[in-house]
Short mmCIF file of C-alpha atoms in Angstrom, two decimals:
data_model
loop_
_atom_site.label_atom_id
_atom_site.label_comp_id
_atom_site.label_asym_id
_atom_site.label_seq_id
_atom_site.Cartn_x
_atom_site.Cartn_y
_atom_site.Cartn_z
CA UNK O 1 -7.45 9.73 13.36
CA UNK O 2 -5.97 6.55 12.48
CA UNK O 3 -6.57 3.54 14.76
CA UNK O 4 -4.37 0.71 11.96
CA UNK O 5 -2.79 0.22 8.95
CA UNK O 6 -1.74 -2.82 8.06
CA UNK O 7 -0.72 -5.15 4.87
CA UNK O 8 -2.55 -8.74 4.61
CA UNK O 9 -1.40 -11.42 2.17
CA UNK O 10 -4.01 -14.48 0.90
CA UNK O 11 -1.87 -16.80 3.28
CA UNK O 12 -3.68 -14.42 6.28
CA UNK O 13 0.00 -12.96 7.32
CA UNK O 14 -0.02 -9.55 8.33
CA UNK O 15 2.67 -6.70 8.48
CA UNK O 16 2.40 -3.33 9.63
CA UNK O 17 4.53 -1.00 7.60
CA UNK O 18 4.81 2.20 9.94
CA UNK O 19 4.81 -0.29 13.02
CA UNK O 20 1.62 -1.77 15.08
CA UNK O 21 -0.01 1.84 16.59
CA UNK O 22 1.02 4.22 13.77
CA UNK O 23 -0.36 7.41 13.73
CA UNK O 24 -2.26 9.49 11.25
CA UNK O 25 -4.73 11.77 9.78
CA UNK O 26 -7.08 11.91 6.84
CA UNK O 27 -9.17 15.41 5.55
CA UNK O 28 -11.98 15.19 3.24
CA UNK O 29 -13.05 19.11 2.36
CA UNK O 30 -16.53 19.21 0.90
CA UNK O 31 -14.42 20.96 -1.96
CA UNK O 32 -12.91 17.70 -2.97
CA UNK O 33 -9.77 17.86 -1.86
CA UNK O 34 -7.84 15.78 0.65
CA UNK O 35 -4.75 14.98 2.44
CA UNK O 36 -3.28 12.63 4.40
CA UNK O 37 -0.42 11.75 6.67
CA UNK O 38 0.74 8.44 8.61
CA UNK O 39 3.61 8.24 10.94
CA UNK O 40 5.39 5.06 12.45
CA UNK O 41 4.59 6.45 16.09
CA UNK O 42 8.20 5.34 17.39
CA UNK O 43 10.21 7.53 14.69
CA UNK O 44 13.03 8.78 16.68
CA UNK O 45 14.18 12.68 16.86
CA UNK O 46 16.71 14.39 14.93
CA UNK O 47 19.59 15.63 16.99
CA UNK O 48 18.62 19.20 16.57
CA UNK O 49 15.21 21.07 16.54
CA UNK O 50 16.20 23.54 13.71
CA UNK O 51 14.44 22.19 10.15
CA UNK O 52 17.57 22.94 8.59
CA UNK O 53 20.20 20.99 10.58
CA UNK O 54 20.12 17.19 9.58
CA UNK O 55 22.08 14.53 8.96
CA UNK O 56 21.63 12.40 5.55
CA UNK O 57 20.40 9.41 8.20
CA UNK O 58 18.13 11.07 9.99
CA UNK O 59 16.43 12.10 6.77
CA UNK O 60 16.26 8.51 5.01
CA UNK O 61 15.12 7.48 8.68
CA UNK O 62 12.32 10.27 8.67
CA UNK O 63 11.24 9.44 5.45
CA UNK O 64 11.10 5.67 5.68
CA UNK O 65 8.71 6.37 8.37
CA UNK O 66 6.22 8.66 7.10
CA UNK O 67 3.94 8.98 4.38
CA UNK O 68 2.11 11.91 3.42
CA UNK O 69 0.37 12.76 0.13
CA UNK O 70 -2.67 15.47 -1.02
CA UNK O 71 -4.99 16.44 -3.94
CA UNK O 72 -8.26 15.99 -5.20
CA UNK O 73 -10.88 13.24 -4.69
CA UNK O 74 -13.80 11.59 -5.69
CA UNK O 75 -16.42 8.72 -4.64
CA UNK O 76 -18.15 6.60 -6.23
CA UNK O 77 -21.36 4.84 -3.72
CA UNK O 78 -22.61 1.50 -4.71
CA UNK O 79 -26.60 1.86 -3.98
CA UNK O 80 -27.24 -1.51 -2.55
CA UNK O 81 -24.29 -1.18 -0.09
CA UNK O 82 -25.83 1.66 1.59
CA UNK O 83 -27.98 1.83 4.51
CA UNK O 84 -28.74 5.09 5.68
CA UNK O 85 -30.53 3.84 9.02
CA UNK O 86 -27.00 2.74 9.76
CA UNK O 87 -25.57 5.69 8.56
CA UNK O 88 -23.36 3.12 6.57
CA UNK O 89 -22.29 3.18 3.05
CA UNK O 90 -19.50 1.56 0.45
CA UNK O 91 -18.43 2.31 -2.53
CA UNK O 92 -14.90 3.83 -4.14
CA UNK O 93 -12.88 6.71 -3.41
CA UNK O 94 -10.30 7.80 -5.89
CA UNK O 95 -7.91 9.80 -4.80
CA UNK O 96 -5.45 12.47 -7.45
CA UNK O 97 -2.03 13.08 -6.16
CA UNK O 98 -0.82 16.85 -6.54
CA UNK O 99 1.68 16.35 -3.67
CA UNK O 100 3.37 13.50 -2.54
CA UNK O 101 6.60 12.72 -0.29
CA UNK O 102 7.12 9.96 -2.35
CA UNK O 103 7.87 11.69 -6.32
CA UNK O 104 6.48 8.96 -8.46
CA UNK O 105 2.68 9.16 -7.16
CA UNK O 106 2.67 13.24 -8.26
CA UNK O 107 0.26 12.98 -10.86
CA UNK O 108 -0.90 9.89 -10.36
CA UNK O 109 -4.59 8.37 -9.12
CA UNK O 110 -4.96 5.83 -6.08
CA UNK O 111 -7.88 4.08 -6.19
CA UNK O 112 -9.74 2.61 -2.73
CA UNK O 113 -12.60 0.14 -1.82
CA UNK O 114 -14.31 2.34 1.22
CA UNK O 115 -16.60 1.59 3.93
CA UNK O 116 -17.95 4.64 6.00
CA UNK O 117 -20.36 3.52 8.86
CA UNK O 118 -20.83 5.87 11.56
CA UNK O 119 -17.33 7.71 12.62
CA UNK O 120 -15.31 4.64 11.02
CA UNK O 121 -14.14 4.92 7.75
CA UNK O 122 -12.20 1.82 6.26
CA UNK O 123 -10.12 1.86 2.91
CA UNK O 124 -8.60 -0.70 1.02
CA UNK O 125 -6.52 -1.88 -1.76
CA UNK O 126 -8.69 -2.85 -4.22
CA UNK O 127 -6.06 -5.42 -5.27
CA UNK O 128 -2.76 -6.79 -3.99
CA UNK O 129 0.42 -5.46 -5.05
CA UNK O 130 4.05 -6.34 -4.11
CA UNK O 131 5.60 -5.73 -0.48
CA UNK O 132 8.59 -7.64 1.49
CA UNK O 133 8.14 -10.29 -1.31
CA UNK O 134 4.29 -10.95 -1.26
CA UNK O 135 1.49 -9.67 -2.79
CA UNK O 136 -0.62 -8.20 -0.16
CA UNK O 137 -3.58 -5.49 0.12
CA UNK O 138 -3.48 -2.48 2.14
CA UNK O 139 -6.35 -1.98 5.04
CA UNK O 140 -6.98 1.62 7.04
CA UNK O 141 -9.38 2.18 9.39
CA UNK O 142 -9.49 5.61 10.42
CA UNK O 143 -12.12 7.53 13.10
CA UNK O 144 -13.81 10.70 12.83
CA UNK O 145 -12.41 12.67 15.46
CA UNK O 146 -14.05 16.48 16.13
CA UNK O 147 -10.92 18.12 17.01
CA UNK O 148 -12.18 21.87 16.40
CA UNK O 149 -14.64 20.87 19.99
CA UNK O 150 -11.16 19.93 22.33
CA UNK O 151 -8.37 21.55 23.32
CA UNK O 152 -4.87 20.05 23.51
CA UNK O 153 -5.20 19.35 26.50
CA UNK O 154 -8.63 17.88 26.31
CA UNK O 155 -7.07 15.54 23.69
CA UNK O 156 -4.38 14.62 25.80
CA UNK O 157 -1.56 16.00 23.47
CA UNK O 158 1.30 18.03 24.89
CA UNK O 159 3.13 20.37 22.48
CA UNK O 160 6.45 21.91 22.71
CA UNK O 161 7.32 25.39 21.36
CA UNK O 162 10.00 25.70 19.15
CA UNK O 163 11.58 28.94 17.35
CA UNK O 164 11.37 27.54 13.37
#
């Protein structure tokens, strides 16, 4: 689950582009493929539940506030970074976009510094690129969460049931 995500410029300001407690997940299969999704936890609802009745501003709104993307991956450990005692290790994680809900990255590779120690896995930017006029570097920290052991319930979630 993702615990931040946030964009840091070399004058140390910080922004948070899906807001300051966005949510997400991350899936690594031991196939090599992955997926990912991050939400701006405040995103409002449409006015209807039915998928197929929305207004032109709800979608921009619903799409300016969540990111999604899959495909295949691969990692790359640097040797002296690890420390298996730890249960630590860094290295570089490339990730090859089949999918995306933003068109240009279809096709395209995204590559991340990545620091797994324990249940926390942190990716970066391995270099700055251009957002609300300054070049800053991207920074996720994610936790392994073993969802297949809890309930809904157990993970304090609530779901409602709709007809789609």
């Amino acid at each position: 689950m993702l615990e931040s995500y946030l964009k840091r410029a070399e004058d140390g300001s910080v922004a948070f582009p899906m807001g300051e407690q966005p949510q997400g997940m991350i899936m690594y299969t031991p196939e090599g493929y992955m997926s990912v999704q991050i939400m701006d936890s405040e995103r409002p609802f449409f006015a209807s539940d039915n998928l197929h009745e929305k207004t032109a501003a709800e979608l921009s709104l619903a799409a300016a506030s969540y990111f999604a993307y899959s495909g295949l991956y691969e990692v790359e450990i640097e040797p002296a970074a690890n420390d298996l005692a730890e249960h630590s290790f860094s290295g570089l994680i490339t990730h090859h976009m089949q999918t995306s809900l933003f068109p240009n990255w279809v096709g395209c590779s995204l590559l991340r510094r990545l620091h797994l120690q324990g249940d926390r896995l942190e990716l970066s930017t391995c270099q700055a690129s251009p957002y609300r006029g300054k070049q800053m570097t991207t920074h996720l920290v994610w936790r392994k969460r073993f969802a297949v052991k809890q309930s809904a319930e157990a993970a304090d979630q609530q779901f409602r049931l709709i007809a789609a």
